[in-house]
Coordinates of N, CA and C in Angstrom, one line a residue:
M3 N 18.8 -21.2 71.2 CA 19.5 -22.4 71.0 C 18.8 -23.7 71.4
L4 N 18.1 -23.5 72.6 CA 17.3 -24.7 73.1 C 16.2 -25.0 72.2
K5 N 15.5 -23.9 71.6 CA 14.5 -24.1 70.5 C 14.9 -24.8 69.3
T6 N 16.1 -24.5 68.9 CA 16.7 -25.2 67.7 C 17.0 -26.6 68.0
L7 N 17.5 -27.0 69.2 CA 17.8 -28.3 69.6 C 16.7 -29.1 69.8
K8 N 15.5 -28.6 70.3 CA 14.2 -29.3 70.3 C 13.7 -29.6 69.0
W9 N 13.8 -28.6 68.1 CA 13.2 -28.9 66.6 C 14.2 -29.9 66.0
T10 N 15.5 -29.9 66.2 CA 16.3 -31.0 65.6 C 16.0 -32.3 66.2
C11 N 15.8 -32.4 67.4 CA 15.5 -33.7 68.1 C 14.1 -34.1 67.5
L12 N 13.1 -33.3 67.4 CA 11.7 -33.7 66.9 C 12.0 -34.1 65.4
C13 N 12.7 -33.5 64.7 CA 13.0 -33.9 63.2 C 13.5 -35.3 63.2
W14 N 14.6 -35.4 64.0 CA 15.3 -36.6 64.0 C 14.4 -37.9 64.4
L15 N 13.5 -37.6 65.4 CA 12.6 -38.6 65.9 C 11.5 -38.9 64.8
F16 N 11.0 -37.9 64.2 CA 10.1 -38.2 63.1 C 10.7 -38.9 61.9
S17 N 12.0 -38.7 61.7 CA 12.6 -39.3 60.5 C 12.7 -40.8 60.9
L18 N 13.0 -41.2 62.1 CA 13.1 -42.5 62.6 C 11.7 -43.3 62.5
L19 N 10.6 -42.5 62.8 CA 9.3 -43.2 62.7 C 8.9 -43.4 61.2
V20 N 9.3 -42.5 60.3 CA 8.8 -42.6 58.9 C 9.8 -43.5 58.1
L21 N 11.0 -43.6 58.6 CA 12.0 -44.3 57.8 C 11.6 -45.7 57.3
P22 N 11.0 -46.5 58.1 CA 10.6 -47.9 57.7 C 9.7 -47.9 56.6
S23 N 8.8 -46.9 56.4 CA 7.9 -46.8 55.3 C 8.6 -46.6 54.0
Y24 N 9.8 -46.2 54.0 CA 10.6 -46.0 52.7 C 11.6 -47.1 52.5
A25 N 11.5 -48.2 53.2 CA 12.4 -49.4 53.1 C 12.3 -49.9 51.6
N26 N 13.4 -50.4 51.1 CA 13.4 -50.9 49.7 C 12.6 -52.1 49.7
E27 N 12.0 -52.3 48.4 CA 11.2 -53.5 48.2 C 12.1 -54.7 47.9
I28 N 11.7 -55.8 48.5 CA 12.5 -57.0 48.3 C 11.8 -57.8 47.1
V29 N 12.6 -58.2 46.2 CA 12.1 -59.1 45.1 C 12.4 -60.5 45.4
I30 N 11.2 -61.3 45.2 CA 11.4 -62.8 45.4 C 11.0 -63.4 43.9
Y31 N 12.0 -64.1 43.5 CA 11.8 -64.7 42.1 C 11.4 -66.2 42.3
A32 N 10.7 -66.7 41.2 CA 10.0 -68.0 41.4 C 9.9 -68.4 39.9
D33 N 9.8 -69.8 39.8 CA 9.5 -70.3 38.5 C 8.2 -70.1 38.0
E34 N 8.1 -69.6 36.8 CA 6.8 -69.1 36.3 C 5.9 -70.2 35.7
E35 N 6.5 -71.4 35.6 CA 5.8 -72.6 35.1 C 5.8 -73.9 36.0
Y36 N 5.3 -73.6 37.2 CA 5.2 -74.8 38.1 C 3.8 -74.8 38.8
P37 N 2.8 -75.0 38.0 CA 1.5 -75.1 38.5 C 1.2 -76.4 39.2
P38 N 0.5 -76.4 40.3 CA -0.3 -75.3 40.8 C 0.5 -74.5 41.9
I39 N 1.8 -74.8 42.2 CA 2.6 -74.1 43.2 C 2.9 -72.6 42.7
M40 N 3.3 -72.5 41.5 CA 3.6 -71.0 41.1 C 3.5 -71.0 39.5
Y41 N 2.8 -70.0 39.1 CA 2.7 -69.8 37.6 C 2.2 -68.5 37.2
K42 N 2.3 -68.1 36.0 CA 1.7 -66.7 35.6 C 0.3 -67.0 35.0
D43 N -0.7 -66.1 35.3 CA -2.0 -66.2 34.7 C -2.0 -65.6 33.4
V44 N -3.0 -65.5 32.7 CA -3.1 -65.0 31.3 C -2.7 -63.4 31.3
D45 N -2.8 -62.7 32.4 CA -2.4 -61.4 32.5 C -0.9 -61.2 33.0
G46 N -0.3 -62.3 33.2 CA 1.1 -62.2 33.6 C 1.3 -62.0 35.0
Q47 N 0.3 -62.2 35.8 CA 0.3 -62.0 37.3 C 0.5 -63.3 38.0
P48 N 1.3 -63.3 39.1 CA 1.7 -64.5 39.8 C 0.4 -65.2 40.4
R49 N 0.3 -66.5 40.3 CA -0.8 -67.3 40.8 C -0.1 -68.6 41.4
G50 N -1.0 -69.3 42.2 CA -0.6 -70.6 42.8 C -0.5 -70.6 44.3
V51 N -0.2 -71.6 44.8 CA 0.0 -71.7 46.2 C 1.0 -70.8 46.8
M52 N 2.1 -70.7 46.3 CA 3.2 -69.8 46.8 C 2.8 -68.3 46.6
A53 N 2.1 -67.9 45.5 CA 1.7 -66.6 45.4 C 0.7 -66.2 46.4
D54 N -0.3 -67.2 46.8 CA -1.3 -66.9 47.8 C -0.5 -66.8 49.2
A55 N 0.5 -67.6 49.4 CA 1.3 -67.5 50.7 C 2.0 -66.1 50.8
M56 N 2.5 -65.6 49.6 CA 3.1 -64.4 49.7 C 2.1 -63.2 49.9
R57 N 0.9 -63.3 49.3 CA -0.1 -62.3 49.5 C -0.5 -62.4 50.9
H58 N -0.6 -63.4 51.6 CA -0.9 -63.6 53.0 C 0.2 -62.9 53.8
F59 N 1.4 -63.2 53.6 CA 2.6 -62.6 54.2 C 2.6 -61.1 54.2
K60 N 2.2 -60.4 53.0 CA 2.2 -59.1 52.9 C 1.2 -58.3 53.8
K61 N 0.1 -59.1 54.1 CA -0.9 -58.5 54.9 C -0.4 -58.2 56.5
F62 N 0.6 -59.0 56.8 CA 1.1 -59.0 58.1 C 2.5 -58.3 58.3
S63 N 3.2 -58.1 57.3 CA 4.5 -57.6 57.4 C 4.6 -56.1 56.8
P64 N 5.4 -55.3 57.5 CA 5.6 -54.0 57.0 C 6.6 -53.9 55.8
Q65 N 7.3 -55.0 55.6 CA 8.2 -55.1 54.6 C 7.6 -55.3 53.2
K66 N 8.0 -54.4 52.3 CA 7.5 -54.4 51.0 C 8.2 -55.6 50.1
V67 N 7.3 -56.5 49.6 CA 7.7 -57.6 48.9 C 7.1 -57.8 47.5
K68 N 7.9 -58.0 46.5 CA 7.2 -58.2 45.2 C 7.7 -59.6 44.7
L69 N 6.7 -60.4 44.4 CA 6.9 -61.7 43.8 C 6.9 -61.6 42.2
E70 N 8.1 -62.0 41.8 CA 8.4 -62.0 40.3 C 8.6 -63.4 39.7
P71 N 7.5 -64.0 39.1 CA 7.7 -65.2 38.4 C 8.4 -64.9 37.1
T72 N 9.4 -65.8 36.8 CA 10.2 -65.8 35.6 C 10.7 -67.1 35.3
S73 N 11.4 -67.3 34.2 CA 12.0 -68.7 33.9 C 12.9 -69.1 35.2
W74 N 12.8 -70.4 35.4 CA 13.7 -70.9 36.6 C 15.1 -70.6 36.4
R75 N 15.7 -70.7 35.2 CA 17.0 -70.3 34.9 C 17.3 -68.8 35.2
R76 N 16.5 -67.9 34.9 CA 16.7 -66.6 35.1 C 16.5 -66.3 36.6
A77 N 15.6 -67.0 37.3 CA 15.4 -66.8 38.7 C 16.6 -67.2 39.6
Y78 N 17.2 -68.4 39.1 CA 18.4 -68.9 39.7 C 19.6 -67.9 39.5
E79 N 19.7 -67.4 38.3 CA 20.8 -66.5 38.0 C 20.7 -65.2 38.8
Y80 N 19.5 -64.7 39.0 CA 19.3 -63.5 39.8 C 19.6 -63.8 41.2
G81 N 19.2 -64.9 41.7 CA 19.5 -65.4 43.1 C 21.0 -65.2 43.3
L82 N 21.7 -66.0 42.4 CA 23.2 -66.0 42.5 C 23.8 -64.7 42.6
K83 N 23.2 -63.7 41.8 CA 23.8 -62.4 41.7 C 23.3 -61.4 42.8
G84 N 22.5 -62.1 43.7 CA 21.9 -61.3 44.9 C 21.0 -60.2 44.5
K85 N 20.3 -60.4 43.4 CA 19.2 -59.4 43.0 C 17.9 -59.6 43.7
G86 N 17.7 -60.7 44.4 CA 16.6 -61.0 45.1 C 16.5 -62.4 45.7
G87 N 15.5 -62.8 46.3 CA 15.4 -64.1 46.9 C 14.7 -65.1 46.0
L88 N 14.7 -66.3 46.3 CA 14.2 -67.4 45.5 C 13.1 -68.1 46.3
I89 N 12.1 -68.5 45.7 CA 11.1 -69.5 46.2 C 11.2 -70.8 45.4
G90 N 11.2 -71.9 46.2 CA 11.1 -73.2 45.4 C 12.5 -73.8 45.2
L91 N 13.5 -73.3 45.9 CA 14.9 -73.8 45.7 C 15.2 -74.9 46.6
S92 N 15.2 -76.1 46.1 CA 15.4 -77.3 46.9 C 16.8 -77.3 47.6
K93 N 17.0 -77.8 48.7 CA 18.4 -77.8 49.3 C 19.1 -78.9 48.7
T94 N 20.4 -78.5 48.4 CA 21.4 -79.5 48.1 C 22.7 -79.0 48.8
K95 N 23.7 -79.9 48.9 CA 24.9 -79.6 49.5 C 25.5 -78.4 48.8
E96 N 25.5 -78.5 47.4 CA 26.1 -77.4 46.7 C 25.5 -76.1 46.9
R97 N 24.1 -76.1 46.9 CA 23.3 -74.9 47.0 C 23.4 -74.3 48.5
L98 N 23.5 -75.2 49.5 CA 23.8 -74.6 50.9 C 25.0 -73.8 51.0
A99 N 26.0 -74.0 50.1 CA 27.3 -73.2 50.1 C 27.1 -71.9 49.5
L100 N 25.9 -71.8 48.6 CA 25.8 -70.6 47.9 C 24.7 -69.6 48.4
F101 N 23.6 -70.2 49.0 CA 22.4 -69.6 49.4 C 22.1 -69.7 50.9
D102 N 21.5 -68.7 51.5 CA 21.0 -68.8 52.9 C 19.6 -69.2 52.7
Y103 N 19.1 -70.2 53.4 CA 17.7 -70.7 53.4 C 16.9 -70.3 54.6
S104 N 15.7 -69.9 54.3 CA 14.8 -69.6 55.6 C 14.2 -70.9 56.0
D105 N 13.3 -70.8 56.9 CA 12.5 -71.9 57.3 C 11.6 -72.3 56.2
V106 N 11.1 -73.6 56.1 CA 10.2 -74.0 55.1 C 8.9 -73.3 55.3
I107 N 8.4 -72.8 54.1 CA 7.1 -72.2 54.1 C 6.1 -73.1 53.5
F108 N 6.5 -73.9 52.6 CA 5.5 -74.8 51.9 C 6.6 -76.0 51.4
E109 N 6.1 -77.2 51.6 CA 7.0 -78.3 51.1 C 6.1 -79.2 50.2
D110 N 6.6 -79.5 49.1 CA 5.9 -80.4 48.2 C 7.0 -81.6 47.8
N111 N 6.6 -82.7 48.4 CA 7.6 -83.9 48.2 C 7.3 -84.5 46.9
I112 N 8.3 -84.4 46.0 CA 8.2 -85.1 44.7 C 9.2 -86.1 44.6
Y113 N 8.8 -87.3 44.4 CA 9.7 -88.5 44.4 C 9.9 -89.1 43.0

Protein backbone atom coordinates (compact mmCIF):
# COMPACT_ATOMS: atom_id res chain seq x y z
CA MET A 1 0.00 0.00 0.00
CA LEU A 2 2.78 2.44 0.97
CA LYS A 3 4.71 1.57 -2.18
CA THR A 4 1.61 2.29 -4.32
CA LEU A 5 1.06 5.59 -2.52
CA LYS A 6 4.68 6.65 -3.12
CA TRP A 7 4.38 5.71 -6.80
CA THR A 8 1.13 7.67 -7.13
CA CYS A 9 2.70 10.73 -5.50
CA LEU A 10 5.73 10.52 -7.78
CA CYS A 11 3.51 10.25 -10.87
CA TRP A 12 1.43 13.20 -9.70
CA LEU A 13 4.56 15.32 -9.05
CA PHE A 14 6.00 14.39 -12.42
CA SER A 15 2.77 15.37 -14.17
CA LEU A 16 2.91 18.80 -12.50
CA LEU A 17 6.45 19.32 -13.71
CA VAL A 18 5.67 18.24 -17.27
CA LEU A 19 2.27 19.93 -17.57
CA PRO A 20 3.53 23.42 -18.54
CA SER A 21 5.36 22.02 -21.56
CA TYR A 22 2.01 20.90 -22.97
CA ALA A 23 0.31 24.29 -22.56
CA ASN A 24 -1.80 25.45 -25.48
CA GLU A 25 -0.26 27.78 -27.99
CA ILE A 26 -1.52 31.35 -27.91
CA VAL A 27 -2.20 32.87 -31.32
CA ILE A 28 -1.58 36.58 -31.79
CA TYR A 29 -3.14 38.16 -34.88
CA ALA A 30 -1.75 41.21 -36.63
CA ASP A 31 -2.29 43.25 -39.78
CA GLU A 32 -0.30 41.65 -42.58
CA GLU A 33 0.07 44.93 -44.50
CA TYR A 34 1.56 47.44 -42.07
CA PRO A 35 5.26 47.73 -42.96
CA PRO A 36 7.66 48.25 -41.31
CA ILE A 37 5.69 47.38 -38.15
CA MET A 38 4.12 44.14 -39.39
CA TYR A 39 3.93 42.47 -42.78
CA LYS A 40 4.33 39.11 -44.52
CA ASP A 41 7.50 38.43 -46.48
CA VAL A 42 7.48 36.69 -49.88
CA ASP A 43 7.33 33.30 -48.10
CA GLY A 44 4.30 34.35 -46.04
CA GLN A 45 6.34 34.64 -42.81
CA PRO A 46 5.74 37.46 -40.31
CA ARG A 47 8.30 40.26 -40.52
CA GLY A 48 8.71 43.74 -39.08
CA VAL A 49 9.27 45.43 -35.74
CA MET A 50 6.42 43.57 -33.98
CA ALA A 51 7.50 40.20 -35.42
CA ASP A 52 11.01 40.86 -34.09
CA ALA A 53 9.58 41.77 -30.67
CA MET A 54 7.55 38.54 -30.59
CA ARG A 55 10.60 36.44 -31.53
CA HIS A 56 12.50 38.13 -28.70
CA PHE A 57 9.63 37.40 -26.27
CA LYS A 58 9.62 33.72 -27.26
CA LYS A 59 13.27 33.39 -26.19
CA PHE A 60 12.42 34.28 -22.60
CA SER A 61 8.94 32.85 -22.13
CA PRO A 62 7.89 29.25 -21.63
CA GLN A 63 4.52 30.17 -23.18
CA LYS A 64 4.10 28.97 -26.76
CA VAL A 65 3.10 31.90 -28.95
CA LYS A 66 2.35 31.98 -32.66
CA LEU A 67 2.20 35.26 -34.57
CA GLU A 68 -0.38 35.11 -37.35
CA PRO A 69 -0.40 38.00 -39.83
CA THR A 70 -3.72 38.28 -41.65
CA SER A 71 -6.00 40.96 -42.98
CA TRP A 72 -6.84 43.56 -40.35
CA ARG A 73 -10.54 42.84 -40.72
CA ARG A 74 -10.03 39.12 -40.08
CA ALA A 75 -7.64 39.77 -37.16
CA TYR A 76 -10.20 42.05 -35.51
CA GLU A 77 -12.99 39.50 -36.07
CA TYR A 78 -10.88 36.70 -34.55
CA GLY A 79 -10.08 38.92 -31.57
CA LEU A 80 -13.76 39.63 -31.01
CA LYS A 81 -14.52 35.91 -31.13
CA GLY A 82 -11.78 35.17 -28.59
CA LYS A 83 -9.72 33.08 -31.01
CA GLY A 84 -6.52 34.90 -30.08
CA GLY A 85 -4.89 38.15 -29.14
CA LEU A 86 -4.30 41.21 -31.29
CA ILE A 87 -1.24 43.35 -31.87
CA GLY A 88 -1.62 46.91 -33.06
CA LEU A 89 -5.09 47.57 -31.72
CA SER A 90 -5.23 51.24 -30.80
CA LYS A 91 -7.23 52.09 -27.71
CA THR A 92 -10.60 53.70 -28.08
CA LYS A 93 -13.44 54.04 -25.61
CA GLU A 94 -15.48 51.50 -27.57
CA ARG A 95 -12.63 48.97 -27.80
CA LEU A 96 -11.84 49.27 -24.10
CA ALA A 97 -15.32 47.86 -23.47
CA LEU A 98 -14.57 44.87 -25.75
CA PHE A 99 -10.90 44.03 -25.20
CA ASP A 100 -8.39 43.73 -22.38
CA TYR A 101 -5.19 45.61 -23.17
CA SER A 102 -1.70 44.73 -22.04
CA ASP A 103 1.02 47.24 -21.30
CA VAL A 104 2.37 48.94 -24.41
CA ILE A 105 5.09 46.93 -26.17
CA PHE A 106 5.69 49.33 -29.03
CA GLU A 107 4.10 52.66 -29.80
CA ASP A 108 4.00 54.44 -33.13
CA ASN A 109 2.42 57.85 -33.00
CA ILE A 110 0.62 58.52 -36.24
CA TYR A 111 -1.06 61.90 -36.42
